[in-house]
Coordinates of C-alpha atoms in Angstrom, one line a residue:
X1 CA -22.9 101.3 -59.8
X2 CA -22.9 103.4 -62.7
X3 CA -21.7 102.0 -65.7
X4 CA -18.6 103.4 -67.1
X5 CA -18.5 104.8 -70.9
X6 CA -15.5 103.4 -73.3
X7 CA -14.1 107.0 -72.9
X8 CA -14.0 106.5 -69.3
X9 CA -12.3 102.4 -68.9
X10 CA -9.7 104.3 -71.4
X11 CA -8.6 106.6 -69.4
X12 CA -8.6 104.3 -67.0
X13 CA -6.5 101.9 -68.7
X14 CA -4.0 103.9 -69.8
X15 CA -3.4 106.1 -66.0
X16 CA -3.4 102.1 -64.6
X17 CA -0.7 101.7 -67.6
X18 CA 1.5 104.7 -66.0
X19 CA 1.4 103.6 -62.5
X20 CA 0.7 99.8 -61.7
X21 CA 0.3 101.0 -58.1
X22 CA -3.1 98.5 -57.1
X23 CA -4.6 101.0 -55.7
X24 CA -3.7 104.0 -56.7
X25 CA -4.5 104.6 -60.6
X26 CA -8.7 104.1 -58.8
X27 CA -7.7 107.1 -56.6
X28 CA -6.2 109.3 -59.8
X29 CA -8.8 108.5 -62.2
X30 CA -11.4 109.5 -59.8
X31 CA -9.1 112.8 -59.4
X32 CA -9.3 113.7 -63.2
X33 CA -12.6 112.8 -63.5
X34 CA -13.3 115.5 -61.5
X35 CA -11.0 117.7 -62.5
X36 CA -12.3 117.3 -66.3
X37 CA -15.8 118.2 -64.4
X38 CA -15.0 121.2 -63.0
X39 CA -13.4 122.4 -65.7
X40 CA -16.6 122.6 -68.3
X41 CA -14.4 119.8 -70.1
X42 CA -17.3 116.6 -71.8
X43 CA -15.4 113.8 -71.6
X44 CA -18.3 111.7 -72.8
X45 CA -17.7 113.9 -76.5
X46 CA -13.7 112.9 -76.7
X47 CA -11.4 110.6 -78.4
X48 CA -9.1 109.2 -76.4
X49 CA -5.5 109.4 -77.8
X50 CA -2.9 107.2 -75.6
X51 CA 0.4 108.7 -74.8
X52 CA 3.4 107.8 -72.8
X53 CA 3.5 111.1 -70.8
X54 CA 0.4 112.8 -71.8
X55 CA -3.2 112.0 -73.7
X56 CA -5.4 113.6 -76.1
X57 CA -8.5 114.3 -75.5
X58 CA -10.2 115.0 -79.1
X59 CA -13.5 116.7 -79.5
X60 CA -14.2 117.3 -82.7
X61 CA -17.9 118.3 -81.4
X62 CA -16.0 121.5 -79.7
X63 CA -12.7 121.3 -82.9
X64 CA -11.1 121.2 -79.3
X65 CA -8.1 119.1 -78.5
X66 CA -7.0 118.5 -74.8
X67 CA -3.3 117.6 -73.6
X68 CA -3.9 115.8 -70.0
X69 CA -0.8 115.0 -67.9
X70 CA -0.1 111.8 -66.6
X71 CA 2.9 112.6 -64.8
X72 CA 5.3 115.1 -64.3
X73 CA 6.9 114.8 -67.6
X74 CA 3.5 115.0 -69.2
X75 CA 3.4 118.4 -67.2
X76 CA 6.1 119.6 -68.2
X77 CA 5.4 119.0 -71.8
X78 CA 1.9 120.2 -72.0
X79 CA 3.1 123.6 -70.4
X80 CA 5.9 123.9 -72.7
X81 CA 3.1 123.5 -76.0
X82 CA 0.8 125.9 -75.1
X83 CA 4.4 128.1 -74.2
X84 CA 5.0 127.9 -77.5
X85 CA 1.0 128.8 -78.9
X86 CA 0.1 131.4 -77.0
X87 CA 4.0 133.6 -77.8
X88 CA 3.6 131.8 -82.2
X89 CA 3.0 134.4 -84.6
X90 CA 2.2 131.3 -87.1
X91 CA -0.9 131.3 -88.6
X92 CA -0.5 127.9 -89.7
X93 CA 0.0 125.9 -86.2
X94 CA -3.5 125.4 -83.1
X95 CA -4.8 128.5 -81.9
X96 CA -4.5 128.4 -77.7
X97 CA -8.1 127.7 -75.8
X98 CA -7.0 127.9 -72.5
X99 CA -4.7 126.3 -70.1
X100 CA -5.6 124.8 -66.3
X101 CA -3.5 123.7 -63.9
X102 CA -4.1 121.7 -60.1
X103 CA -2.0 120.0 -58.2
X104 CA 0.3 117.5 -60.3
X105 CA -2.3 117.5 -63.1
X106 CA -2.2 120.5 -66.0
X107 CA -4.9 120.8 -69.1
X108 CA -4.6 122.6 -71.9
X109 CA -7.1 123.3 -75.0
X110 CA -6.4 124.1 -78.6
X111 CA -8.1 124.5 -81.6
X112 CA -8.6 121.3 -83.7
X113 CA -6.6 122.1 -87.3
X114 CA -8.4 120.1 -90.1
X115 CA -7.1 117.8 -92.8
X116 CA -5.4 115.1 -93.0
X117 CA -2.0 113.7 -91.3
X118 CA 1.2 113.3 -94.3
X119 CA 2.2 109.7 -95.2
X120 CA 6.0 108.5 -95.3
X121 CA 5.7 107.4 -98.8
X122 CA 3.9 111.2 -100.2
X123 CA 7.4 113.3 -99.1
X124 CA 9.1 114.0 -102.1
X125 CA 11.3 117.3 -102.5
X126 CA 8.3 119.1 -103.6
X127 CA 6.7 118.4 -100.5
X128 CA 10.0 119.2 -98.2
X129 CA 10.4 122.5 -100.0
X130 CA 7.0 123.6 -98.9
X131 CA 7.4 122.6 -96.2
X132 CA 10.7 124.1 -95.3
X133 CA 9.7 126.9 -97.2
X134 CA 7.0 127.7 -95.0
X135 CA 9.1 127.9 -91.9
X136 CA 12.5 129.8 -93.2
X137 CA 10.3 133.3 -93.1
X138 CA 10.0 132.2 -88.7
X139 CA 13.7 131.2 -88.4
X140 CA 14.5 134.7 -90.1
X141 CA 11.5 136.6 -88.1
X142 CA 13.5 134.9 -84.6
X143 CA 17.1 134.6 -85.4
X144 CA 19.4 135.6 -82.9
X145 CA 23.7 135.5 -83.0
X146 CA 24.7 134.0 -79.7
X147 CA 28.2 132.1 -78.5
X148 CA 28.7 128.8 -79.2
X149 CA 28.4 127.6 -75.8
X150 CA 28.6 123.8 -75.0
X151 CA 27.6 124.1 -71.5
X152 CA 24.5 126.5 -72.8
X153 CA 23.3 124.0 -74.6
X154 CA 23.6 120.4 -72.3
X155 CA 22.5 122.2 -69.2
X156 CA 19.0 123.0 -71.5
X157 CA 18.9 119.5 -72.9
X158 CA 20.1 117.7 -69.4
X159 CA 17.3 119.4 -67.4
X160 CA 15.0 116.1 -69.1
X161 CA 17.4 113.5 -66.9
X162 CA 16.0 114.3 -63.8
X163 CA 12.6 112.6 -64.7
X164 CA 15.0 109.7 -66.4
X165 CA 16.0 105.9 -65.4
X166 CA 19.5 106.6 -63.0
X167 CA 21.3 103.7 -65.3
X168 CA 20.1 105.8 -68.4
X169 CA 21.7 109.2 -66.9
X170 CA 25.2 107.3 -66.3
X171 CA 25.6 106.7 -69.8
X172 CA 24.1 110.1 -70.7
X173 CA 27.0 111.4 -68.9
X174 CA 29.7 109.5 -70.6
X175 CA 28.3 110.0 -73.8
X176 CA 28.1 114.0 -73.4
X177 CA 31.8 113.6 -71.6
X178 CA 32.5 111.6 -75.3
X179 CA 30.9 114.4 -76.9
X180 CA 32.7 117.7 -75.1
X181 CA 36.0 115.8 -75.4
X182 CA 35.7 116.1 -79.4
X183 CA 35.1 119.1 -79.3
X184 CA 37.5 120.3 -76.9
X185 CA 40.1 118.2 -79.4
X186 CA 38.4 120.7 -82.6
X187 CA 38.2 123.9 -80.9
X188 CA 37.5 127.2 -83.3
X189 CA 40.6 129.4 -83.8
X190 CA 38.5 132.9 -84.3
X191 CA 34.9 134.1 -84.2
X192 CA 32.9 131.5 -82.2
X193 CA 29.4 133.3 -83.1
X194 CA 26.6 131.0 -83.9
X195 CA 22.6 131.7 -84.9
X196 CA 19.9 130.3 -83.4
X197 CA 15.8 130.6 -83.9
X198 CA 12.9 129.3 -82.8
X199 CA 12.4 125.6 -83.8
X200 CA 9.8 122.5 -83.7
X201 CA 12.3 120.4 -81.7
X202 CA 9.9 117.5 -82.8
X203 CA 9.7 118.0 -86.8
X204 CA 8.5 114.6 -89.0
X205 CA 5.9 113.9 -91.0
X206 CA 3.7 112.9 -88.3
X207 CA 3.4 116.5 -86.5
X208 CA 2.4 117.8 -89.9
X209 CA -1.6 118.1 -91.2
X210 CA -1.8 119.1 -94.9
X211 CA -4.7 121.4 -94.5
X212 CA -6.1 122.7 -97.9
X213 CA -3.0 123.8 -99.8
X214 CA -0.5 124.5 -96.9
X215 CA 0.5 122.3 -93.7
X216 CA -0.1 123.0 -90.2
X217 CA 2.2 122.4 -87.8
X218 CA 1.4 120.7 -84.2
X219 CA 3.2 119.5 -81.3
X220 CA 5.7 122.3 -80.1
X221 CA 6.2 120.5 -76.9
X222 CA 9.9 120.2 -77.3
X223 CA 10.5 123.7 -79.2
X224 CA 13.4 126.0 -78.4
X225 CA 15.9 128.2 -79.5
X226 CA 18.6 126.5 -81.0
X227 CA 19.8 125.7 -83.9
X228 CA 17.7 125.3 -87.5
X229 CA 19.1 122.7 -87.8
X230 CA 17.7 120.1 -85.8
X231 CA 14.9 120.5 -88.0
X232 CA 16.1 119.6 -91.4
X233 CA 18.0 116.3 -90.1
X234 CA 15.2 114.5 -87.9
X235 CA 12.5 115.9 -90.4
X236 CA 15.0 114.3 -93.1
X237 CA 16.4 111.0 -90.9
X238 CA 13.0 110.3 -89.7
X239 CA 11.4 109.9 -93.2
X240 CA 14.2 107.5 -94.5
X241 CA 13.8 105.7 -91.2
X242 CA 10.3 105.4 -91.8
X243 CA 10.3 104.3 -95.3
X244 CA 12.1 100.7 -94.3
X245 CA 10.5 98.2 -93.6
X246 CA 10.9 97.5 -90.0
X247 CA 10.6 100.9 -88.1
X248 CA 11.9 101.0 -85.0
X249 CA 14.8 102.9 -83.1
X250 CA 17.6 101.2 -83.4
X251 CA 17.6 101.7 -87.8
X252 CA 16.6 105.6 -86.1
X253 CA 19.8 105.5 -84.3
X254 CA 21.9 103.9 -87.0
X255 CA 21.0 106.3 -89.6
X256 CA 21.5 109.7 -86.9
X257 CA 24.9 108.1 -86.2
X258 CA 26.2 107.4 -89.8
X259 CA 25.2 111.0 -90.1
X260 CA 26.8 112.2 -87.5
X261 CA 30.4 110.3 -88.8
X262 CA 29.8 111.5 -92.0
X263 CA 29.4 108.9 -93.6
X264 CA 25.2 109.7 -95.1
X265 CA 24.8 113.2 -95.9
X266 CA 21.3 115.4 -95.6
X267 CA 21.3 117.1 -98.8
X268 CA 18.8 119.6 -98.3
X269 CA 20.9 121.5 -95.6
X270 CA 22.8 123.3 -98.7
X271 CA 19.6 124.3 -99.3
X272 CA 18.6 125.6 -96.7
X273 CA 21.8 127.7 -96.0
X274 CA 21.5 128.7 -100.3
X275 CA 18.0 130.3 -99.1
X276 CA 18.7 131.9 -95.5
X277 CA 22.2 132.5 -96.0
X278 CA 21.8 134.2 -93.0
X279 CA 22.7 131.2 -90.9
X280 CA 25.6 130.3 -93.6
X281 CA 27.7 131.6 -89.9
X282 CA 26.9 128.0 -88.8
X283 CA 28.8 126.4 -91.7
X284 CA 32.1 126.6 -89.5
X285 CA 30.4 123.9 -86.4
X286 CA 28.7 121.8 -88.6
X287 CA 30.6 118.5 -86.8
X288 CA 29.5 120.1 -83.6
X289 CA 26.1 121.0 -84.1
X290 CA 25.7 117.2 -85.8
X291 CA 26.9 115.7 -82.1
X292 CA 24.9 118.2 -80.5
X293 CA 22.2 116.8 -82.5
X294 CA 22.6 113.5 -81.7
X295 CA 22.8 114.1 -78.2
X296 CA 19.2 115.9 -78.2
X297 CA 17.4 114.0 -80.1
X298 CA 18.4 110.9 -77.9
X299 CA 17.4 113.1 -75.1
X300 CA 13.8 114.1 -75.9
X301 CA 13.1 109.9 -77.6
X302 CA 13.6 108.5 -74.2
X303 CA 10.6 110.4 -73.1
X304 CA 8.5 108.1 -74.8
X305 CA 9.8 105.3 -72.6
X306 CA 8.9 104.0 -69.3
X307 CA 11.7 104.1 -66.9
X308 CA 11.2 99.9 -66.8
X309 CA 11.8 99.6 -69.8
X310 CA 15.7 98.2 -70.5
X311 CA 15.5 98.9 -74.6
X312 CA 16.7 102.6 -73.8
X313 CA 19.3 100.5 -72.3
X314 CA 20.7 98.3 -75.1
X315 CA 20.0 101.5 -77.7
X316 CA 22.7 104.1 -74.9
X317 CA 25.2 100.8 -75.2
X318 CA 25.0 100.6 -79.0
X319 CA 25.4 104.4 -79.7
X320 CA 28.2 104.5 -77.2
X321 CA 29.8 101.6 -78.3
X322 CA 29.5 103.1 -82.2
X323 CA 31.6 106.3 -80.2

């Protein structure tokens, strides 16, 4: 029997972590190995970076990053990220190099972006301004004016509920009902037009690389045509969370709840409106957008958990209690 390399062992460990069946992971492992071989992916050259739903294979020799799905949610993530890279006109994102699908497996290839990732402690006002200066033109170029349709946005976010634990879904439905009731009570009179655009959807300092004197952006599996305010809210609240001694989802959502309830501000939003006056029509819907931000963020964060974990239930209960 051939000796397994460290990369092979890492791959098998990740598959076994995602599937606790005593035999099935070994069958999946053999399938992945054949898949990589068929499409010329040299696993021995790769650094394996684990995730809950996907595996990243970094081949520095060829300057390529492979994204490999581990499950159905990962399959969707691989396709969404590649879709963005293919359709993007941004110069500071990875270049799409290939997409392969076979059965339940999806693997994409993109260029490796050189540079270093940001640290939370170096994200100051100047860095924030530079980052968003690079994004503002993208927001403006892709802006669309649409009717404020709460059902449309919830339908998009709820697409991911099919992959989640039923108990999580029940609590998300309760939260959605509360938010809808609040929005109905605060119905806006007159024009209900709002501005949407292409957003990153998971804009944190961990998905940004300093490349020379410019920033490059990574990981677009949560992109969409939505409110650009979401990128600004998430970037600031995530950065604030990672400056704490204890970085937890509980701390993160405590900050979000304070923000939604008006007890905490994201001052950069005013700069955004000053620079991008086209989006000022969204100001009338400030509270609505905050509530949608909470729900969307929560739905996407749940992708980071295994369906068997209990922490999401505690997190959902705490948020429902706050409401």
